[in-house]
Structure formats: structure tokens, C-alpha cells
Amino acid sequence: MPIDVLLQATTQGLLMGSIYALVALSLTLIFAVGGLLNFAHGDFMVLAMYAAFAVLAAVGVDPYLLAVPLFGLFFLVGTGLFRGLVRPVLSEGLLVGAQLTLGMVFVLQNAMLLIFGGDHLSVPTVLSNRNVAFGTVILPLPLLVASAVAAILSIFLYVLLMRTDFGRQVRAVTQNRDAAALMGIPIVRVQAKAFGLGIGLLGLTGAFLVAQFTLTPSMGLDLTLLALIVMVFGGIGNFLGCLGGGLIIGVIEGLGTLFFGGTVGAMAPYVALVLVLLLRPHGLFGEH
Amino acid sequence: MERRLKLVLAGLVGAALLGASGDAASAKEARVGVLMPLTGRYAESGNGVMRGAEMIVKEINAKGGIKSLGGAKIELVVADNGSDPTKTSLEARRLMNDEKVAFILGPYSTPEAQAFMPVADRYEVGGLGLQTTLVPQTPYFQTLSIAAADFGKGYGDLVKWLRQKGAKIEKVALTYANNDYGQVVQKSAVESLQAQGIKVLEAIPVEPGVKDMTPVVLRVKSLAPDAVISVVYFQDGVLLHRARFNLGYDDPIWIGGSAGFSDEKLWNVLTPEVASKTLTDVFGFAFFSDDANLPGMKEAVRRGQAAYPDKPIEQSFMFGAQAATLVAAALEKAGSTDPKKVNAAFRALKFPAGAPEVMLPMMVSGISFNDKGLVEGTSPLFVQWKDGKKHIVYPEAVASAKAIIKGVN
């Protein structure tokens, strides 16, 4: 195998892996805070992508410029959803909560189908089709930007959760709700903020990833599955582990395809996941 | 007494008419199922098919419906299978069992057809596959597509022609969607190439639904082939061309199909910048191109453009229009909405080459179905793109442009 091809495949694997990590970060956040597995995770991200498309089509604003407004909008939607829907249901148990998010999948997919139709859409950004070359290695700029955002967000979330008062409150609520309440922590407000942050991040990441995908209303569940694998692989609740897990999966997939063809490449991350679960049930970077 | 006898006779006649449900005299409408992927992976194509079918049905209904059924209007009962074989099976059962349709237009793809056929066989309701490239395994299923094995031969024939034109093709690599369709096409293409003495470097399987084709293109690059044949669906094709663009890898003659190389929407979805670099000298396997000299097609395209001025009139649309035209003809021929009779009438349809009912250029010999449910005498087309428009370059008999062949012209 020529070395330039090998280098390119490894780099591409790392870039795709960072995208996988970016998709998984907010799923990790929401799961870490409330134990809720958000099956509508990917669909919220797709909704953000469609929102970026709609704004681009209507007023010509580049999706990258919409990242922050979409974060704000989705944060509000997330906190509202938590207070109005998730919290009342969560009191009945996590399984009911998971069912609720499954219901959201169908609502969101069908709403997008009604509004945008089922045709594939590509959403160009200012960086679409732009590459930079380092020697023989070519880096697509949209992937490079998404990787940078993934790294920054992983560190930001790690610091937020481990080094701030809000993070301590979140961890306290996660570990023992009753004790946290006795310490004066406003449980519902903390959970709503954390859930809103998780959904808000989907708004932000949707804007950064929109150029990478060909949009269809039903692609969300695929993204949720991908996020779930990365989250479990890296270690549930560990944001840096999530980044590491995504990168490893991307490289395994890329090199598996390069050396053994597409079928082995597609299978390799799942084999790796099974191995990790057997040897380190809490994930590669997870803690007991 | 006489009045009572008349009443009894009238009652008997009425009962006979009611009992003969599905017969001509009582038919108010002919319910035809449409089982298409309106969401999911094949939604792009499914929605195109839907538009073509709806246009034809509206036209037929406006002209007085199915004459042999007393002017019965065709009612399309639409079901979305979400591009999913399992849902295809469930929706097929619902259409046949609950909705009591006379025939089903669909499903769209080969995996969907595999799920559909056992249901059609059980309920004895006919179906018409669109891009279903398998050989039907039941008398209740037929397809408009060329069989997968003939796809492979079509690729081999094109390579043979390119070599005759002076192209240096000694080593070929293949990439193929790793499902039944892709495997059969790959196998028959390899056989055809090897029969010409061409070295097949490798056939690389690709899982449909892959998120990045860069590693696949890199593997092809490491093999350094003279030509590549890629059997891809629309979305995989988009990823393939983007990867080729990003890597700047344009050395071999690239041949591929079908939707991932020749779908009308491909140019815009890729964006003109990527498409102009990646599509202009590739050969796309196609069933349709609107530059073909076929009266039925030209007329249908004209009507399509009038009916849907803001939508492209492309391959999927024409398949929908062709399928609906044939289903309506089968209903007319059957004079019944009994699914068995409609299916038998469908299998017996015959239209000569150039008839207004023939809308797909690949049906060069007209339309008639063989005993396996395949259209007889079909020939694949290969197109090349220029400035967002497709042009048929092979076979030369129906070509509208001269092929651009790397290393030759």
C-alpha cells in the first residue's frame, strides 16, 4: 500500500471520527445528566440542518453564521421540551422517557417530511468543496472545521462539567437527586438547563455538519445509532472519551475499508465495540 | 303477480351485479396501489416516480377513465415503504388485504422487491417493480428494469466498445453495493470483462449507507486501474464523486450506474463545481435520457414539463409515467378489477417499438414481457454530462453526442 494513500486514509478516518464525536457529544451530555437515552437526538440535529437550509434558501445566510443563533433557539426549545414533556414523563421511569423520545422521532421526521419533502438536499456553505493540502495529504475544509469544533466542544463540556459550579450541580443531581435537593440545588432548573444545553448543541453542530451530509428527513435515527456507538465506545459520560472514541472508530472504519474493502470497513467499528464491551464494559475511556 | 315477478327479477339482476364485484359493469373506480419509497434512502427517486404516475392517472381520468370498466376512474392508493424492505412487506399486505387494490405499482428497489414477492404470491395480486433488477420469482411480479445480470453485461459491452475506439483498458477495478443487486451485477461484469481478456484487479464491496467513500476511492487509487466500474445508488454516488473531487483522483475512465451516475438531480445535488469536474467524462449507465429520439418519451416529457414546471422530468419520473401507462393499459385490457385478471392482462401487454405508450429509450424493441416478467429486448444506455445536461453516447444508434474518452479524444 503506497504510504501517501495510507496517510490520506488515516487522516480522513480521523476527520470522519471527529464528526462522529461531534454527533455524539450532546447525546452523552443528556444521558450523563438525567440517564435519558434520547432517541430523537439525530432528528434534532437534522432539524437544525433543515433550519440552516431554510434560512440559506430564504435570505442567503451561510449555515456557519447560523451556528450560534441555532444554538440559542434549540436551547430554548430544549428547556421548554424538558419542562413541558420530558420531566413529567421521566417521573414514570427512564423507559417511559425513552419511549417519549422515540415518539419525538416520528413527529420530527414527519414534520420535516411535510415541510421540506422527501427529496435529497445538499446545503452548500462558504467552505464547501474547499480543500487544503499538507504534502500529499488533502484535508476537506468543512471536515477540518467540524473537527476543530468537536475538539473545542469536548474540552468545553469537560471543563463545564468538572470545573464550574453548574457542572458540580449537574454531577450532584446525577449522583444523588435527594442529597442534591437537600443541599439546596434546584433540581428541575439544573436538569432543564442541561437538557436545553444538549439540544442547543445539536442546533450548533447541525449548522457545522450540514455541508457534510445529503439531507433527507429520515436520516436522524442513523445518526442517533452512530452517536450511541461512539458514546458507549468512548465511555458514557466522558466527553474527552467521546472524542477519543469517535476518532478511533473513524480510523478503524477508514483503514478497515482501505485494507479489506467496504464490508469489513463497515463491520470493523461494531467488532471493536463488542471487544471494548467485553474487555472494558464502561467504555474505552470510561470509569467505574 | 306480474309486478311481483318483475320485482323478483330486478332483485336477482341487482344481486348478480353486486355479486360480480370487480366486473366491468359495477366498477366505479379501479384502485391501484402505489408502493414507493417516499421517505428514506430512495425517497428522491420514489417521489419522482410518484409525480410521473400521478400525471398519467390524472390524464386518463380526465379522458373518461378506463373504458372497459364503464369509465371507472383510477384511484391511486399510496403507501410509503420508507425505503425499507420490512415496511414494504407490511404495506404490501395492507394494500392487498385491507385496501383491496387491483394491482400495485411498485416497489422501487431490489431489496424491497425481495420482500414484496412472497406477499404478492400469497395474495395473488400483481406488482410492477421499477428499479428492481432481480429476475421475478413469482408470476405476480414483473419489472421495468433490466435484470442485474444484464447490467453487468452492459458494462462489459461498453468497455469492449471503448477499446474498439482506442481506449487503453487492460486492468479494471470494480466497486459495488454489497447487496443482491450489486453482487449479481459485479459477477456478470467480471465475467464479461474476463471474457475479453481484461484483468480484473479487484471487486470492492461497499455497504449501502456508507458515510464516506474516501477510503474506497483510495483503495481504487492504490490499485491503479485503467478503468473503474462503480455500481452505486444515488447517495453513495454523491459520496463517491465528492471523494473523487476532494482527492483530485481522475486518472481512470470511470463508468458507473445507475442513479449515482445518471440521475437528473445528481448535477445540482453535487453542485456544479463538483459535478463539472467529476461527471463530464464519466460514463453513466442510464435507462433514460430526454435527448433520445423516441416519440412516446418526447411527448411524455413535454406533458411532464407542463404539469410540473418547477421539477425536473428525469428518469424516476419517466419510470413512474411508463409504469402508470402500462397499469392503465392492463386494466383496460382486463376489463376487470380482479387482481388475477389484471395481472394476467399486464403480462400479456404488447406495444411495438415507437408506439406512444413506449416512453423509456432502453425499450428499443417496444414493450412485451417474457415468461419471467422481464421486458424483452432492452438495451442499456450510457450517458455523459455536459453543463448539467445528460447526453446519450452509447449505443451509437441512439446517441445524441460523441463520447469523450480519456486518452482518445
XYZ file of C-alpha atoms in Angstrom:
697
model
C 0.000 0.000 0.000
C 1.542 3.359 -1.011
C 2.388 5.485 2.036
C 0.548 8.566 0.702
C -2.639 6.536 0.366
C -2.209 5.162 3.874
C -1.614 8.646 5.302
C -4.637 10.034 3.481
C -6.878 7.217 4.707
C -5.725 7.667 8.310
C -6.261 11.432 8.167
C -9.661 11.025 6.580
C -10.535 8.481 9.278
C -9.555 10.973 11.979
C -11.638 13.711 10.349
C -14.685 11.466 9.966
C -14.143 10.260 13.539
C -14.259 13.805 14.834
C -17.581 14.221 13.062
C -18.823 11.080 14.778
C -17.675 12.535 18.094
C -19.431 15.804 17.349
C -22.650 13.902 16.670
C -22.254 12.008 19.961
C -21.322 14.811 22.376
C -24.767 16.094 23.259
C -26.206 12.575 23.465
C -23.527 11.950 26.070
C -24.456 15.154 27.898
C -28.175 14.393 28.082
C -27.557 10.789 29.078
C -24.991 11.788 31.696
C -27.316 14.275 33.335
C -30.626 12.516 33.515
C -29.928 8.956 32.366
C -32.281 9.608 29.460
C -31.468 7.940 26.153
C -32.639 10.489 23.601
C -33.630 8.537 20.508
C -34.633 11.796 18.818
C -31.045 13.021 19.119
C -30.201 12.643 15.426
C -33.554 14.059 14.370
C -32.994 17.282 16.302
C -29.676 17.595 14.519
C -31.345 17.008 11.161
C -33.961 19.613 12.118
C -31.141 22.083 12.712
C -29.688 21.213 9.303
C -33.048 21.805 7.619
C -33.389 25.092 9.521
C -29.973 26.105 8.169
C -31.097 25.114 4.686
C -34.340 27.095 5.007
C -32.547 30.254 6.147
C -29.917 29.860 3.414
C -32.628 29.425 0.797
C -34.707 32.333 2.123
C -32.128 35.007 2.890
C -28.809 33.531 1.774
C -27.137 33.418 5.201
C -24.325 30.876 5.344
C -25.041 27.932 7.698
C -21.841 28.604 9.680
C -23.192 32.039 10.651
C -26.307 30.361 11.983
C -24.476 28.140 14.460
C -24.889 30.488 17.431
C -28.497 31.569 16.696
C -29.445 27.913 16.213
C -27.767 27.053 19.487
C -29.883 29.715 21.247
C -33.088 28.646 19.548
C -32.556 24.963 20.204
C -31.540 25.685 23.802
C -34.917 27.362 24.355
C -36.698 24.505 22.604
C -34.791 22.001 24.728
C -35.569 23.640 28.063
C -39.214 24.055 27.030
C -39.420 20.416 25.999
C -37.884 19.307 29.260
C -40.320 21.251 31.385
C -43.372 20.502 29.270
C -42.803 16.928 28.174
C -39.716 15.165 29.450
C -39.884 15.988 33.142
C -43.496 14.853 33.686
C -42.761 11.640 31.817
C -39.400 10.980 33.473
C -41.119 10.673 36.838
C -42.688 7.490 35.432
C -39.279 5.996 34.748
C -36.476 6.115 32.190
C -38.113 3.563 29.911
C -41.136 5.817 29.505
C -38.746 8.687 28.824
C -37.058 6.672 26.090
C -40.496 5.907 24.608
C -41.253 9.618 24.607
C -38.101 10.372 22.627
C -38.978 7.570 20.214
C -42.325 9.293 19.713
C -40.468 12.531 19.040
C -38.557 10.741 16.266
C -41.753 10.119 14.326
C -43.154 13.581 14.990
C -39.947 15.310 13.883
C -39.392 13.100 10.828
C -42.924 13.531 9.589
C -42.926 17.262 10.282
C -39.743 17.645 8.238
C -41.196 15.458 5.516
C -44.324 17.618 5.384
C -42.414 20.875 5.311
C -39.378 20.034 3.177
C -40.447 16.950 1.214
C -38.527 13.692 0.857
C -36.035 14.704 -1.844
C -32.325 14.766 -1.093
C -30.926 18.221 -0.454
C -27.372 19.414 -0.376
C -26.640 22.591 1.556
C -23.529 24.444 0.448
C -21.505 26.553 2.845
C -18.735 29.040 2.196
C -16.244 26.202 2.699
C -17.955 23.559 0.556
C -15.645 21.927 -1.981
C -12.616 23.695 -0.484
C -9.558 21.665 0.480
C -6.153 22.316 1.952
C -3.149 20.128 1.192
C -0.315 19.175 3.556
C 2.179 17.463 1.313
C 0.252 14.666 -0.332
C -2.496 14.692 2.282
C -5.667 16.536 1.312
C -7.971 17.897 4.003
C -11.507 18.981 3.091
C -12.056 22.290 4.902
C -15.623 21.554 6.098
C -14.322 18.401 7.791
C -11.387 20.293 9.266
C -13.698 22.941 10.748
C -16.035 20.255 12.120
C -13.036 18.533 13.732
C -11.941 21.748 15.382
C -15.459 22.343 16.688
C -15.571 18.758 18.022
C -12.299 19.240 19.888
C -13.309 22.636 21.300
C -16.732 21.389 22.391
C -15.287 18.283 24.045
C -12.911 20.405 26.098
C -15.614 22.993 26.827
C -18.039 20.367 28.072
C -15.342 18.672 30.118
C -14.435 21.968 31.795
C -18.093 22.922 32.211
C -18.910 19.687 33.973
C -15.737 19.279 36.008
C -14.656 22.819 36.842
C -17.751 25.012 37.216
C -20.487 25.360 39.826
C -23.065 24.423 37.244
C -21.072 21.293 36.443
C -20.845 20.354 40.098
C -24.598 20.834 40.435
C -25.197 18.646 37.382
C -22.959 15.913 38.749
C -24.589 16.139 42.167
C -28.052 15.748 40.622
C -26.814 12.798 38.547
C -25.271 11.021 41.523
C -27.978 11.568 44.142
C -31.017 13.696 43.464
C -32.310 13.680 47.032
C -28.996 14.665 48.560
C -28.576 17.371 45.930
C -32.024 18.746 46.759
C -31.147 18.801 50.459
C -28.054 20.843 49.582
C -30.327 23.438 48.014
C -29.671 22.610 44.374
C -32.680 23.468 42.192
C -33.004 20.024 40.619
C -35.501 20.831 37.876
C -33.740 24.017 36.829
C -30.390 22.235 36.591
C -31.842 19.338 34.607
C -33.748 21.673 32.283
C -30.601 23.725 31.628
C -28.557 20.593 30.955
C -31.208 19.139 28.621
C -31.515 22.508 26.888
C -27.752 22.651 26.520
C -27.783 19.173 24.952
C -30.460 20.122 22.422
C -28.844 23.531 21.888
C -25.568 21.852 20.992
C -27.428 19.858 18.356
C -28.507 23.158 16.804
C -24.898 24.270 16.764
C -23.435 21.025 15.441
C -26.181 20.736 12.816
C -25.006 24.046 11.339
C -21.390 22.844 11.268
C -22.166 19.431 9.802
C -24.799 20.354 7.242
C -22.284 20.540 4.390
C -21.124 17.001 5.073
C -24.477 15.293 4.553
C -27.081 14.947 1.826
C -30.234 15.780 3.779
C -33.287 13.552 3.987
C -35.912 13.742 6.745
C -35.334 10.141 7.822
C -31.576 10.250 8.370
C -31.803 11.093 12.077
C -32.114 7.615 13.516
C -28.945 6.604 11.690
C -27.127 9.489 13.368
C -28.562 8.513 16.756
C -27.250 4.970 16.328
C -23.849 6.313 15.362
C -23.816 8.597 18.407
C -24.821 5.725 20.661
C -21.934 3.553 19.438
C -19.421 6.368 19.918
C -20.802 7.171 23.378
C -20.609 3.573 24.577
C -17.244 3.012 22.903
C -15.625 6.075 24.466
C -17.189 5.727 27.882
C -20.598 7.000 28.878
C -20.473 10.488 30.349
C -16.885 11.120 29.354
C -16.662 13.930 26.790
C -12.974 13.540 26.061
C -13.582 9.787 25.845
C -16.329 10.558 23.368
C -13.875 12.467 21.203
C -11.306 9.683 21.510
C -13.917 7.025 20.776
C -15.113 8.861 17.680
C -11.582 9.262 16.360
C -10.761 5.592 16.908
C -13.979 4.453 15.225
C -13.308 6.745 12.264
C -9.800 5.408 11.792
C -10.861 1.762 12.228
C -13.595 2.251 9.651
C -11.311 4.054 7.178
C -8.381 1.671 7.414
C -10.685 -1.361 7.503
C -12.141 -0.225 4.177
C -8.761 0.603 2.717
C -7.233 -2.764 3.529
C -10.167 -5.139 3.397
C -12.949 -3.411 1.450
C -16.188 -1.666 2.382
C -17.925 -4.581 4.070
C -15.125 -5.166 6.569
C -14.750 -1.409 6.990
C -18.426 -1.060 7.908
C -18.251 -4.057 10.241
C -14.991 -3.125 11.978
C -16.389 -0.459 14.377
C -19.019 -2.900 15.632
C -16.421 -5.616 16.188
C -14.302 -3.075 18.060
C -17.334 -2.073 20.149
C -18.017 -5.679 21.133
C -14.367 -6.156 22.088
C -14.387 -2.969 24.171
C -17.589 -4.012 25.923
C -16.096 -7.415 26.708
C -12.793 -6.083 27.982
C -13.841 -2.676 29.362
C -17.606 -2.672 29.949
C -17.553 1.022 30.946
C -16.073 2.027 27.594
C -12.523 2.625 26.460
C -12.124 5.808 28.490
C -14.958 5.267 30.972
C -14.591 4.961 34.735
C -16.281 2.565 37.119
C -98.351 -11.387 -9.660
C -96.637 -9.978 -12.757
C -95.441 -6.991 -10.718
C -94.084 -9.316 -8.026
C -92.259 -11.341 -10.708
C -90.697 -8.150 -12.084
C -89.548 -7.185 -8.596
C -88.015 -10.633 -8.058
C -86.263 -10.457 -11.445
C -84.984 -6.941 -10.721
C -83.732 -8.155 -7.363
C -81.955 -11.102 -8.983
C -80.311 -8.854 -11.573
C -79.246 -6.414 -8.847
C -77.845 -9.208 -6.719
C -75.960 -10.602 -9.697
C -74.444 -7.198 -10.385
C -73.476 -6.694 -6.756
C -72.071 -10.191 -6.503
C -69.898 -9.744 -9.500
C -67.689 -7.274 -7.667
C -64.669 -6.465 -9.824
C -66.540 -6.979 -13.074
C -66.877 -4.256 -15.594
C -70.450 -3.168 -15.127
C -70.188 -2.478 -11.391
C -66.798 -0.796 -11.302
C -66.927 2.812 -10.085
C -63.224 3.101 -9.592
C -60.156 0.997 -10.113
C -57.999 1.052 -7.002
C -54.309 0.772 -7.808
C -51.743 0.624 -5.039
C -48.575 2.680 -5.267
C -45.889 1.254 -3.013
C -42.944 3.616 -3.184
C -40.116 4.920 -1.009
C -41.402 8.434 -0.351
C -39.040 8.772 2.584
C -35.650 7.293 3.351
C -32.784 6.315 1.123
C -34.674 6.115 -2.176
C -37.087 8.982 -1.460
C -35.604 11.132 -4.183
C -36.450 8.526 -6.792
C -39.722 7.414 -5.184
C -41.111 10.941 -5.264
C -40.115 11.274 -8.916
C -41.938 8.034 -9.738
C -44.958 9.307 -7.851
C -45.126 12.503 -9.904
C -44.916 10.578 -13.185
C -47.622 8.126 -12.157
C -49.937 10.872 -10.892
C -49.641 12.807 -14.139
C -50.633 9.793 -16.239
C -53.527 8.851 -13.951
C -54.889 12.405 -13.965
C -54.749 12.431 -17.755
C -56.508 9.072 -18.091
C -59.193 10.029 -15.589
C -59.730 13.353 -17.351
C -60.232 11.475 -20.618
C -63.012 9.354 -19.146
C -61.186 6.700 -17.154
C -60.949 3.012 -18.052
C -63.421 2.447 -20.900
C -63.707 -1.316 -20.467
C -64.699 -0.704 -16.841
C -67.500 1.645 -17.808
C -65.351 4.746 -17.383
C -64.034 3.768 -13.963
C -61.566 6.308 -12.609
C -58.200 5.101 -11.438
C -57.685 5.775 -7.743
C -54.099 5.605 -6.533
C -53.802 4.240 -3.001
C -50.376 5.467 -1.945
C -48.206 3.703 0.637
C -44.746 4.832 1.741
C -42.377 1.958 2.459
C -39.701 4.263 3.879
C -37.114 2.592 1.585
C -37.302 -0.353 3.970
C -37.898 -3.982 2.918
C -39.723 -4.901 6.143
C -42.098 -1.972 5.779
C -42.527 -2.896 2.107
C -43.822 -6.291 3.131
C -46.214 -4.818 5.721
C -47.527 -2.112 3.420
C -47.937 -4.575 0.543
C -50.051 -6.780 2.792
C -52.158 -3.778 3.818
C -52.704 -2.670 0.230
C -53.706 -6.151 -0.892
C -55.679 -7.302 2.118
C -57.266 -4.113 3.504
C -57.294 -1.698 0.599
C -58.225 -4.399 -1.959
C -56.178 -2.896 -4.755
C -56.300 -4.466 -8.211
C -52.565 -4.122 -8.859
C -49.553 -2.470 -7.255
C -47.247 -0.008 -8.943
C -44.026 -0.712 -7.086
C -41.932 -1.395 -5.191
C -38.891 0.578 -6.262
C -35.650 -1.225 -5.393
C -34.372 -4.785 -5.411
C -34.359 -5.328 -1.606
C -37.930 -4.036 -1.489
C -38.909 -6.416 -4.299
C -37.463 -9.353 -2.400
C -39.757 -8.521 0.497
C -42.678 -7.845 -1.814
C -42.704 -11.025 -3.908
C -43.759 -13.555 -1.244
C -46.670 -11.289 -0.274
C -47.744 -10.869 -3.906
C -47.554 -14.611 -4.389
C -49.646 -15.289 -1.317
C -52.390 -12.766 -2.030
C -52.195 -13.245 -5.827
C -52.049 -9.515 -6.512
C -49.641 -8.351 -9.186
C -46.875 -5.805 -8.747
C -44.576 -3.912 -11.083
C -41.045 -3.219 -9.903
C -39.299 -0.090 -11.126
C -35.578 -0.370 -10.418
C -35.860 -3.968 -9.296
C -33.109 -5.757 -11.076
C -33.793 -9.313 -9.960
C -35.478 -11.949 -12.048
C -39.061 -12.203 -10.694
C -39.704 -15.389 -8.726
C -43.480 -15.298 -8.901
C -45.999 -14.868 -11.726
C -47.397 -11.942 -9.712
C -44.351 -9.751 -10.119
C -42.770 -8.127 -13.161
C -40.192 -5.408 -13.570
C -39.487 -2.497 -15.906
C -35.788 -2.679 -15.180
C -33.078 -4.621 -16.912
C -32.058 -7.683 -14.890
C -28.907 -7.235 -12.799
C -27.016 -9.857 -14.811
C -27.682 -7.842 -17.977
C -26.391 -4.702 -16.233
C -23.041 -6.424 -15.852
C -23.049 -7.460 -19.483
C -23.952 -3.868 -20.421
C -20.856 -2.565 -18.598
C -18.758 -5.216 -20.333
C -20.184 -4.243 -23.739
C -19.345 -0.590 -23.122
C -15.751 -1.443 -22.182
C -15.496 -3.521 -25.380
C -16.742 -0.557 -27.409
C -14.350 1.849 -25.665
C -11.425 -0.426 -26.514
C -12.581 -0.559 -30.131
C -12.495 3.241 -30.082
C -8.880 3.176 -28.949
C -9.136 3.366 -25.152
C -6.355 1.549 -23.352
C -8.242 -0.634 -20.898
C -6.251 -3.619 -19.709
C -6.918 -3.510 -15.943
C -10.267 -2.769 -14.350
C -11.353 -2.327 -10.723
C -14.960 -2.566 -9.603
C -16.808 -1.135 -6.601
C -20.298 -2.413 -5.938
C -23.147 -2.049 -3.479
C -22.902 -5.148 -1.336
C -26.439 -6.453 -1.754
C -28.060 -8.931 -4.121
C -28.283 -6.402 -6.933
C -24.705 -5.257 -6.622
C -23.324 -8.757 -6.285
C -25.096 -10.037 -9.399
C -24.039 -7.000 -11.467
C -20.457 -7.317 -10.248
C -20.322 -11.031 -11.031
C -21.690 -10.688 -14.552
C -19.498 -7.640 -15.258
C -16.407 -9.550 -14.143
C -17.375 -12.485 -16.377
C -17.892 -10.169 -19.336
C -14.575 -8.370 -18.758
C -12.601 -11.571 -18.287
C -14.105 -12.982 -21.467
C -12.441 -10.033 -23.241
C -9.097 -10.859 -21.656
C -9.209 -7.857 -19.315
C -7.578 -8.216 -15.915
C -9.971 -7.547 -13.057
C -7.791 -6.123 -10.275
C -10.388 -6.294 -7.537
C -14.100 -6.035 -6.905
C -14.538 -3.879 -3.801
C -17.807 -4.305 -1.891
C -19.347 -1.164 -0.385
C -22.118 -1.268 2.187
C -25.136 0.795 1.103
C -25.488 3.597 3.662
C -21.760 4.205 3.979
C -20.999 7.718 5.286
C -17.788 8.368 3.400
C -16.453 6.909 0.140
C -12.941 8.339 0.511
C -11.380 5.053 1.729
C -12.986 3.231 -1.213
C -11.584 5.730 -3.713
C -8.188 5.459 -2.013
C -8.252 1.697 -2.351
C -9.095 2.063 -6.043
C -6.245 4.546 -6.391
C -3.795 2.092 -4.835
C -4.766 -0.464 -7.491
C -4.025 1.979 -10.353
C -6.649 0.646 -12.789
C -7.202 1.826 -16.366
C -10.946 1.896 -15.776
C -13.310 1.612 -12.825
C -16.869 0.327 -12.801
C -18.920 1.526 -9.810
C -22.334 0.075 -9.058
C -23.849 2.642 -6.698
C -27.147 4.118 -5.568
C -27.817 7.849 -5.598
C -26.491 8.759 -2.160
C -23.418 6.522 -2.436
C -22.780 8.043 -5.846
C -22.855 11.554 -4.372
C -20.300 10.493 -1.757
C -18.156 8.766 -4.401
C -17.981 11.822 -6.637
C -17.292 14.141 -3.687
C -14.448 11.871 -2.594
C -13.036 11.820 -6.143
C -13.281 15.620 -6.236
C -11.610 16.116 -2.840
C -8.788 13.708 -3.662
C -8.384 15.077 -7.170
C -8.287 11.489 -8.398
C -9.333 11.449 -12.013
C -6.894 9.084 -13.710
C -9.017 6.121 -14.820
C -12.015 6.002 -17.133
C -14.858 5.873 -14.649
C -18.039 4.017 -15.546
C -20.971 3.561 -13.199
C -24.635 3.429 -12.556
C -27.300 3.834 -12.330
C -28.795 6.643 -10.170
C -25.398 7.522 -8.694
C -24.132 8.418 -12.166
C -27.135 9.361 -14.233
C -29.950 10.644 -12.009
C -31.150 14.013 -13.291
C -30.768 15.637 -9.869
C -27.182 14.491 -9.421
C -25.643 17.587 -11.004
C -27.380 20.019 -8.656
C -27.016 17.906 -5.515
C -23.274 17.651 -6.171
C -23.184 21.374 -7.003
C -21.992 22.421 -10.476
C -18.429 22.951 -9.216
C -18.024 19.305 -8.168
C -20.214 17.889 -10.930
C -18.352 19.599 -13.759
C -15.074 18.099 -12.505
C -16.356 14.619 -11.777
C -19.188 13.890 -14.198
C -18.202 15.299 -17.577
C -16.028 12.420 -18.745
C -17.556 9.509 -16.822
C -19.989 7.076 -18.415
C -23.289 6.767 -16.589
C -25.481 3.734 -17.022
C -28.995 5.031 -17.632
C -32.440 3.881 -18.527
C -33.490 7.298 -19.649
C -32.204 10.481 -21.146
C -34.516 13.089 -22.612
C -32.372 13.588 -25.697
C -33.300 10.142 -27.075
C -35.284 10.042 -30.277
C -38.427 8.330 -29.034
C -41.861 9.867 -29.791
C -43.638 8.479 -26.705
C -40.895 9.767 -24.446
C -40.728 13.216 -26.027
C -44.469 13.635 -25.667
C -44.455 12.472 -22.028
C -41.571 14.833 -21.243
C -43.486 17.724 -22.772
C -46.574 16.923 -20.683
C -44.416 16.445 -17.583
C -42.805 19.843 -18.011
C -46.249 21.419 -18.313
C -47.584 19.550 -15.262
C -44.523 20.119 -13.054
C -42.754 23.255 -14.307
C -40.629 23.526 -11.156
C -39.491 19.875 -11.084
C -37.001 18.019 -13.247
C -38.509 15.493 -15.643
C -35.998 12.758 -15.089
C -35.502 9.022 -15.041
C -37.664 8.326 -11.981
C -40.475 10.469 -13.336
C -40.405 8.616 -16.658
C -40.419 5.252 -14.913
C -43.497 6.383 -12.978
C -45.180 7.593 -16.156
C -44.280 4.385 -18.016
C -45.466 2.181 -15.164
C -48.792 4.012 -14.773
C -49.366 3.865 -18.531
C -48.875 0.099 -18.502
C -51.058 -0.448 -15.419
C -53.857 1.560 -17.024
C -53.467 -0.461 -20.228
C -53.667 -3.685 -18.224
C -56.882 -2.532 -16.519
C -58.307 -1.637 -19.909
C -57.312 -4.989 -21.353
C -58.594 -6.949 -18.332
C -61.962 -5.162 -18.204
C -61.992 -6.130 -14.558
C -60.507 -5.110 -11.224
C -59.983 -8.715 -10.219
C -56.248 -8.763 -9.328
C -55.654 -12.099 -11.047
C -57.184 -10.905 -14.314
C -55.355 -7.579 -14.166
C -52.044 -9.327 -13.576
C -52.642 -11.736 -16.462
C -53.574 -8.821 -18.708
C -50.430 -6.983 -17.626
C -48.186 -9.900 -18.556
C -49.865 -10.071 -21.969
C -49.311 -6.376 -22.844
C -47.558 -5.750 -26.148
C -46.554 -2.395 -27.635
C -44.371 -2.142 -30.759
C -41.194 -0.062 -30.893
C -42.020 3.616 -31.252
C -45.621 3.281 -30.007
C -46.806 6.297 -27.967
C -47.077 4.027 -24.922
C -43.324 3.328 -25.033
C -41.627 6.061 -23.001
C -38.280 4.600 -21.973
C -35.487 4.671 -24.580
C -33.953 1.443 -23.265
C -37.009 -0.398 -24.600
C -35.663 -0.305 -28.114
C -37.775 -3.267 -29.248
C -41.037 -1.984 -27.791
C -42.667 -3.498 -24.713
C -43.590 -7.099 -24.118
C -42.921 -9.257 -21.093
C -41.304 -12.673 -21.247
C -42.456 -15.581 -19.099
C -40.186 -14.435 -16.275
C -41.781 -10.985 -16.108
C -38.865 -9.121 -17.710
C -39.230 -6.698 -20.634
C -37.810 -8.297 -23.754
C -35.154 -6.714 -25.976
C -33.948 -3.956 -23.660
C -30.598 -2.224 -24.132
C -28.811 -0.094 -21.507
C -27.848 3.468 -22.396
C -24.684 5.233 -21.341
C -24.717 8.981 -20.904
C -22.158 11.680 -20.349
C -22.840 15.018 -18.677
C -22.151 18.443 -20.089
C -23.178 21.666 -18.327
C -25.811 19.908 -16.273
C -27.384 18.024 -19.177
C -27.082 14.335 -19.982
C -26.316 13.142 -23.483
C -26.573 9.589 -24.730
C -23.194 8.491 -26.097
C -23.757 4.730 -26.312
C -25.169 2.786 -28.116
C -24.213 4.873 -31.104
C -27.514 4.050 -32.822
C -29.408 6.270 -30.363
C -26.521 8.534 -29.313
C -27.023 12.275 -29.334
C -23.394 13.202 -28.670
C -19.887 11.939 -29.322
C -18.290 10.256 -26.335
C -15.380 11.916 -24.542
C -12.902 9.085 -23.997
C -9.837 9.728 -21.855
C -6.645 9.136 -23.781
C -8.515 9.057 -27.079
C -10.148 12.468 -27.553
